[in-house]
mmCIF file of C-alpha atoms and ligand atoms in Angstrom:
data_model
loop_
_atom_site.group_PDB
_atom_site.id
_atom_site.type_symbol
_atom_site.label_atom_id
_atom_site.label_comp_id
_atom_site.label_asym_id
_atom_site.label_seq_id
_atom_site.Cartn_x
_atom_site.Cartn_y
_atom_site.Cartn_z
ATOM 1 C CA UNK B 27 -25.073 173.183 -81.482
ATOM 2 C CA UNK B 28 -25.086 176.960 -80.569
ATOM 3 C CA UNK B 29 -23.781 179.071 -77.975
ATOM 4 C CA UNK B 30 -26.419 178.674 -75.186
ATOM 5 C CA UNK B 31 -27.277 175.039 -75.971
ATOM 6 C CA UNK B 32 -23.403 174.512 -75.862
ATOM 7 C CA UNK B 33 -23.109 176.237 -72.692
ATOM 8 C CA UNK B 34 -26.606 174.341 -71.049
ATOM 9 C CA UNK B 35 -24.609 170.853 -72.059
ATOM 10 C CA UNK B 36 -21.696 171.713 -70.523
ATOM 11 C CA UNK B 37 -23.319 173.211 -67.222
ATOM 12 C CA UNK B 38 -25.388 169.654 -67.043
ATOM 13 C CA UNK B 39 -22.394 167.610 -67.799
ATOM 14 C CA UNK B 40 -20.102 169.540 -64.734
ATOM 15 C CA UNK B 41 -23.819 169.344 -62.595
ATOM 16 C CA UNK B 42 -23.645 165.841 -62.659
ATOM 17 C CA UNK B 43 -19.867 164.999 -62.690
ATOM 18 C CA UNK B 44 -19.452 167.226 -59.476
ATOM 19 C CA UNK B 45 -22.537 165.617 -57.896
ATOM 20 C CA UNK B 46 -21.275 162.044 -58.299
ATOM 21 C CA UNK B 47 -17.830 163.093 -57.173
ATOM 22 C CA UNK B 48 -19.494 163.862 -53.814
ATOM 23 C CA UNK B 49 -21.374 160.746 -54.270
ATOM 24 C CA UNK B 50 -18.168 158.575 -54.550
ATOM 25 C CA UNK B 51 -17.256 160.280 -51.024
ATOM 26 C CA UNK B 52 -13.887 162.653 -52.730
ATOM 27 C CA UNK B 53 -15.378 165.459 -51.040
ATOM 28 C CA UNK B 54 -17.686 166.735 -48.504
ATOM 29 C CA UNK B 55 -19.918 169.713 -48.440
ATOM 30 C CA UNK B 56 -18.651 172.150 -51.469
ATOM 31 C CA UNK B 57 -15.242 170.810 -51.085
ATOM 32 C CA UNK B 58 -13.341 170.785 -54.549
ATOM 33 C CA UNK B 59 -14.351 170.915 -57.832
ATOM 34 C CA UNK B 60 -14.970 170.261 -61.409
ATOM 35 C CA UNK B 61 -14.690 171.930 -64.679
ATOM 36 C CA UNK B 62 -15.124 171.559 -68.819
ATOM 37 C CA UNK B 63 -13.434 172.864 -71.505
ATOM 38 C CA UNK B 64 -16.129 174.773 -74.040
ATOM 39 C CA UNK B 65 -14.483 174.930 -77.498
ATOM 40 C CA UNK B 66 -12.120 176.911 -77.969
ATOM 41 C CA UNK B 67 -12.760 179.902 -75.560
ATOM 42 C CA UNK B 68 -14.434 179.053 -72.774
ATOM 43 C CA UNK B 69 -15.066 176.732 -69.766
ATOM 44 C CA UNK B 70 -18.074 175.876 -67.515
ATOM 45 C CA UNK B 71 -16.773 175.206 -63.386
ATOM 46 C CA UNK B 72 -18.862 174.685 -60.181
ATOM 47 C CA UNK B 73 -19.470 177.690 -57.889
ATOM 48 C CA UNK B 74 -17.856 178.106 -54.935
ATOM 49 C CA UNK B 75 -19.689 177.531 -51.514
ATOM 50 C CA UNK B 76 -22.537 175.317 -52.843
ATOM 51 C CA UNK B 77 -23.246 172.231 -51.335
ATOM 52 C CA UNK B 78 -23.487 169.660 -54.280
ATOM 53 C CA UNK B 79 -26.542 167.705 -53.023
ATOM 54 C CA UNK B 80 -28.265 171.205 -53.737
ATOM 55 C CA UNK B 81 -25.769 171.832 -56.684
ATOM 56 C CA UNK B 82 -27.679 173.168 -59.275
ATOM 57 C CA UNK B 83 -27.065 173.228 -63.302
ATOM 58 C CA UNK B 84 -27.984 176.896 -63.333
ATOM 59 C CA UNK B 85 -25.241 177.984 -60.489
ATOM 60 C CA UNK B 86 -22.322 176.481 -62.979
ATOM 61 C CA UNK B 87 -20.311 179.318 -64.027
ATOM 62 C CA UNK B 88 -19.218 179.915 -67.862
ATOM 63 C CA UNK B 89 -15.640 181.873 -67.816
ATOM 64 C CA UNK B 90 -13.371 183.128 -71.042
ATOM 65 C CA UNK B 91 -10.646 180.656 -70.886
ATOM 66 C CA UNK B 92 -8.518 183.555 -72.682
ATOM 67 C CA UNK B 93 -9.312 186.579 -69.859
ATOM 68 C CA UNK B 94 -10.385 184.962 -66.832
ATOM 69 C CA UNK B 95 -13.472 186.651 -66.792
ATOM 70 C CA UNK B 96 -17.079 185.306 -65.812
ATOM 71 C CA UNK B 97 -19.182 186.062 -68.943
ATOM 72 C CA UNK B 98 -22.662 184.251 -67.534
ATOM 73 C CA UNK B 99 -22.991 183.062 -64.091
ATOM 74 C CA UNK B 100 -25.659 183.277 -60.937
ATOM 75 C CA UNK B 101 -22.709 182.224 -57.958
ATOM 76 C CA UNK B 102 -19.116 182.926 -57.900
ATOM 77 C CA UNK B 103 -16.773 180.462 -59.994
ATOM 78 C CA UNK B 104 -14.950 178.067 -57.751
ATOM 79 C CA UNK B 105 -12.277 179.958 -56.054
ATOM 80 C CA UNK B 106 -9.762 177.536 -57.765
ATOM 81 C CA UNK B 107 -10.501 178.839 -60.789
ATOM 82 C CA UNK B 108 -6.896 179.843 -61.494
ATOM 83 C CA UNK B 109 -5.733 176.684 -61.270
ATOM 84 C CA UNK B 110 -7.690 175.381 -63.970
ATOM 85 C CA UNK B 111 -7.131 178.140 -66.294
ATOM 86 C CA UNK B 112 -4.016 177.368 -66.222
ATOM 87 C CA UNK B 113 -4.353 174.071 -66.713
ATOM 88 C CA UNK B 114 -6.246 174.383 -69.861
ATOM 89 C CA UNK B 115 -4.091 176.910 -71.335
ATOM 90 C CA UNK B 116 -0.968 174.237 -70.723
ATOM 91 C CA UNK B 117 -2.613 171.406 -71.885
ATOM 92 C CA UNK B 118 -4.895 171.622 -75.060
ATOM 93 C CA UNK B 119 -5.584 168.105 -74.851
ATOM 94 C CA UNK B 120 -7.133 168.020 -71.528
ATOM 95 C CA UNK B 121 -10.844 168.984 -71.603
ATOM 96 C CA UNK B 122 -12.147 168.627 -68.297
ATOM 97 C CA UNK B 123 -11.062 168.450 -64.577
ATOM 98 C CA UNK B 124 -11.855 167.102 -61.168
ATOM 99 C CA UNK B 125 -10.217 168.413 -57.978
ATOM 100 C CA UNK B 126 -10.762 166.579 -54.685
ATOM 101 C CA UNK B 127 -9.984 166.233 -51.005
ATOM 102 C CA UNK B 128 -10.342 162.248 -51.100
ATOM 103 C CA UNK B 129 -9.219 161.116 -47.921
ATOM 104 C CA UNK B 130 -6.359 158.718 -48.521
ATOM 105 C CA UNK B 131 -5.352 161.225 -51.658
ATOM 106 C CA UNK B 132 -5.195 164.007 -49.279
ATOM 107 C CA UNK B 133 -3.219 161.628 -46.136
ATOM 108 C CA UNK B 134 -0.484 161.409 -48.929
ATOM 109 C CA UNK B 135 -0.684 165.070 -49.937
ATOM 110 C CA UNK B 136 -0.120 165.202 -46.012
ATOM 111 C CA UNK B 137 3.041 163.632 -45.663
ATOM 112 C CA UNK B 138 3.958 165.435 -49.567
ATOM 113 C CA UNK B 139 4.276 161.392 -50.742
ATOM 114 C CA UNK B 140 4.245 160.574 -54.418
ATOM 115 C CA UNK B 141 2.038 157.576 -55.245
ATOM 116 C CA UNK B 142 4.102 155.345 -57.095
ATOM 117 C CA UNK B 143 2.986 152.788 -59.560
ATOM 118 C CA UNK B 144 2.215 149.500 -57.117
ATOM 119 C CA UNK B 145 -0.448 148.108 -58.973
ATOM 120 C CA UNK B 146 -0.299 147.213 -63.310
ATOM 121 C CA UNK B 147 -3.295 149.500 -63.866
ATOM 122 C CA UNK B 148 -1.398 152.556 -62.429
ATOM 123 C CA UNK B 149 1.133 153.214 -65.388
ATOM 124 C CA UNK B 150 -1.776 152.949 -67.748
ATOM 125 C CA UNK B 151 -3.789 155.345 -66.160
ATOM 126 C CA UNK B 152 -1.331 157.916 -64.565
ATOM 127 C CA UNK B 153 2.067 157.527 -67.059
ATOM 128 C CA UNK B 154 3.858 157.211 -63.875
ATOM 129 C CA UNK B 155 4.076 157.898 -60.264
ATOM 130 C CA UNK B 156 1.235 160.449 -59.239
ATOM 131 C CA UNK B 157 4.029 163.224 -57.625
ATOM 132 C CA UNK B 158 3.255 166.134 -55.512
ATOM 133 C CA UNK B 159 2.818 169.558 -56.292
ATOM 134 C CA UNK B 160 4.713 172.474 -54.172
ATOM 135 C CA UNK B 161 2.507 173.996 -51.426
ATOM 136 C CA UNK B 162 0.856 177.036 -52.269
ATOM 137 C CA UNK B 163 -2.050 179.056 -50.911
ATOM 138 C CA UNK B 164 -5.540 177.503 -52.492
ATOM 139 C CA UNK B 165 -7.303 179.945 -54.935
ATOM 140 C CA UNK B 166 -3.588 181.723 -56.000
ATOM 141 C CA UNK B 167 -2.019 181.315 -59.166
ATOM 142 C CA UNK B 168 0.595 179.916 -57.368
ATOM 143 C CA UNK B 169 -1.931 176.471 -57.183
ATOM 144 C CA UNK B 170 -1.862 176.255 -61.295
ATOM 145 C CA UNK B 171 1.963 176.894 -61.887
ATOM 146 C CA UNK B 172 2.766 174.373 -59.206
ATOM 147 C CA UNK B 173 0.246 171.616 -61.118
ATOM 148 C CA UNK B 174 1.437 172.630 -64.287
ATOM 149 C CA UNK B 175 4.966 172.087 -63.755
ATOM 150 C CA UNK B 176 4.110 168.877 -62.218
ATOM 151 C CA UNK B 177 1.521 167.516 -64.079
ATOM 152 C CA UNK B 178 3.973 167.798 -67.775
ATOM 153 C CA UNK B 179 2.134 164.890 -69.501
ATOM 154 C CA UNK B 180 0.286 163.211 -66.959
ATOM 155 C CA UNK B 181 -3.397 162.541 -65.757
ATOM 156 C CA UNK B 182 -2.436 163.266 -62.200
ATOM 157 C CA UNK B 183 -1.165 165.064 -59.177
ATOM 158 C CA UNK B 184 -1.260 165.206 -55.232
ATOM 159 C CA UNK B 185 -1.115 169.156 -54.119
ATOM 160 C CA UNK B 186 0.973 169.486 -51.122
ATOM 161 C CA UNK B 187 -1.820 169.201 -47.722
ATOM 162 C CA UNK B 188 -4.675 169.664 -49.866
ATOM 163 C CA UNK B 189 -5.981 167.245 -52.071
ATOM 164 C CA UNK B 190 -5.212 165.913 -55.568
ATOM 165 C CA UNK B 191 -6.302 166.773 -59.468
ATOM 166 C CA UNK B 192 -6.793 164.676 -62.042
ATOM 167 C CA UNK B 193 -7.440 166.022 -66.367
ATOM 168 C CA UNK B 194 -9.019 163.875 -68.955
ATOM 169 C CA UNK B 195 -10.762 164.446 -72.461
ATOM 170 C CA UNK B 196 -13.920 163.891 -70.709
ATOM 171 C CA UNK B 197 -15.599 164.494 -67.370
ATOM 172 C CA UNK B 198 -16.150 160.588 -67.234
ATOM 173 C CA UNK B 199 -12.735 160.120 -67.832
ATOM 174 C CA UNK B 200 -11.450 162.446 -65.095
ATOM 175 C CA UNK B 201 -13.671 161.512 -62.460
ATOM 176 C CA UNK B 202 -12.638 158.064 -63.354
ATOM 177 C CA UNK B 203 -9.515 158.674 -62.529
ATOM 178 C CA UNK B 204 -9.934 160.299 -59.173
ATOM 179 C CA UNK B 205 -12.102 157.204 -58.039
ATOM 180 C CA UNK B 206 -9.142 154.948 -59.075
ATOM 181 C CA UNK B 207 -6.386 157.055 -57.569
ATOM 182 C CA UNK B 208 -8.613 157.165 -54.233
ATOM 183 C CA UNK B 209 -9.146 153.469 -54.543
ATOM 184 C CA UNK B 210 -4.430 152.917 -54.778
ATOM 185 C CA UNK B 211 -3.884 155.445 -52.698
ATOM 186 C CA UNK B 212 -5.914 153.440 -50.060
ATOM 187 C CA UNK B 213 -4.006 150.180 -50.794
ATOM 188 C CA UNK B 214 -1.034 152.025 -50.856
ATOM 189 C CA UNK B 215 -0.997 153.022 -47.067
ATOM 190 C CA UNK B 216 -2.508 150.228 -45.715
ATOM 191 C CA UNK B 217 0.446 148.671 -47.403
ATOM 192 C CA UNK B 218 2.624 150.640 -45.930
ATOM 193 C CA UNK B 219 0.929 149.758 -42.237
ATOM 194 C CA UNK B 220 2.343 146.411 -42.822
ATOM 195 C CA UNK B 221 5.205 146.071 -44.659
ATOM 196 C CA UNK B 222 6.743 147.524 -47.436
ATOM 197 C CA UNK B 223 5.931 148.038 -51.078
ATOM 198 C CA UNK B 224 6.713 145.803 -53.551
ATOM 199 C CA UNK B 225 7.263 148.426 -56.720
ATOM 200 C CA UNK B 226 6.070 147.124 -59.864
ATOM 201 C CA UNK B 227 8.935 145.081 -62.613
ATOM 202 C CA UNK B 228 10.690 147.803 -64.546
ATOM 203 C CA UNK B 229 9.280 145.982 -67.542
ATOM 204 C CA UNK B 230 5.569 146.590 -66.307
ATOM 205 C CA UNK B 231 6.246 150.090 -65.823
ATOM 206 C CA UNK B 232 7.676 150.259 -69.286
ATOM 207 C CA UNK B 233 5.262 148.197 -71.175
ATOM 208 C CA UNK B 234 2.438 150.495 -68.999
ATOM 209 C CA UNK B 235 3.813 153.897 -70.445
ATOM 210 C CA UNK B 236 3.516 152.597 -73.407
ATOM 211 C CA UNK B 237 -0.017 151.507 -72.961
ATOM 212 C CA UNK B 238 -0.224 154.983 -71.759
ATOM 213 C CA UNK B 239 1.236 157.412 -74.526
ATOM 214 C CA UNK B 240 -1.015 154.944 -76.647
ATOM 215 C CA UNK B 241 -3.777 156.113 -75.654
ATOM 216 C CA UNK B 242 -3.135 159.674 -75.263
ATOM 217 C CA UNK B 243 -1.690 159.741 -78.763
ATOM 218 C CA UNK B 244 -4.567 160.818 -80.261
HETATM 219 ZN ZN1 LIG F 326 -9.331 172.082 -52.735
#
């Protein structure tokens, strides 16, 4: 594949990712956003202030990974585009990432609440409990240090009243995750409306990291 069919993939695949995130009801209007690692040098990420049921392919923005800069683009990048820099400079195995203002993700992000692991699936996907990143002002760099440091190995992480992120190796992968964090997070506080949370056996949490450095092994 060349250059501009590379780029065209990647500007479909972040097109349709960000529309069905908005689809799944993790954001409204141009809330959030999505991005995809491009080899070894760039990335393609939404614009900022587009709605995504008019989101289209040719408003995705392509930006050097290594300066920052937009090298083709019709909108502005998202103005989170710090955050995922930094990301993707921290984490060479990540390829792609989906930030949302789910509502039950962003009532724990509220009260600055980890999730922990209360159902099996949990450890497998997010190698532990889902903690919270430190407040900081969105579009600073501030954001991305504050994920990276809590993020370390993980899939996941709430961002102090804001919203959460979640990485993959695949757009399908991370917008997989933030319908499945949405969906725990849910049964987590209506849960906690009732009673209180059973944690999971230490051996399920165990056996479930494993499960989980399994599969990001390689
Ligand atoms: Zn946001």
């Amino acid at each position: 594949m060349d250059r501009n069919d590379s780029w065209n993939e990647a500007r479909r695949d972040v097109c349709l990712h960000a529309k069905k995130m908005h689809e799944a009801g993790l954001v409204v209007g141009s809330a959030g956003n999505v991005s995809r690692r491009i080899g070894a040098d760039h990335l393609a990420i939404t614009p900022t202030s587009v709605a995504y049921n008019i989101l289209h392919e040719d408003a995705v923005s392509i930006v050097d990974l290594h300066t920052g800069e937009t090298v083709e683009a019709s909108h502005a990048p998202s103005y989170e585009l710090p955050m995922h820099l930094a990301v993707y400079r921290s984490r060479p195995d990540i390829h792609a990432i989906v930030h949302t203002h789910a509502p039950y993700v962003t009532t724990l992000s509220v009260l600055r609440r980890p999730l922990p692991p209360i159902i099996d699936e949990m450890m497998v996907y997010f190698g532990g409990p889902v903690e919270v990143a430190d407040y900081a002002l969105t579009g600073t760099d501030a954001v991305g240090t504050n994920v990276v440091r809590t993020l370390r190995d993980r899939t996941a992480v709430l961002l102090a009243n804001h919203g959460n992120v979640c990485v993959g190796r695949t757009l399908d992968e991370a917008l997989h995750l933030a319908i499945v964090m949405e969906s725990c997070a849910r049964v987590y506080i209506e849960a906690l409306r009732v009673g209180d949370p059973v944690p999971l056996p230490n051996d399920s949490v165990v056996a479930g990291r494993r499960l989980f450095e399994t599969r990001h092994r390689g």
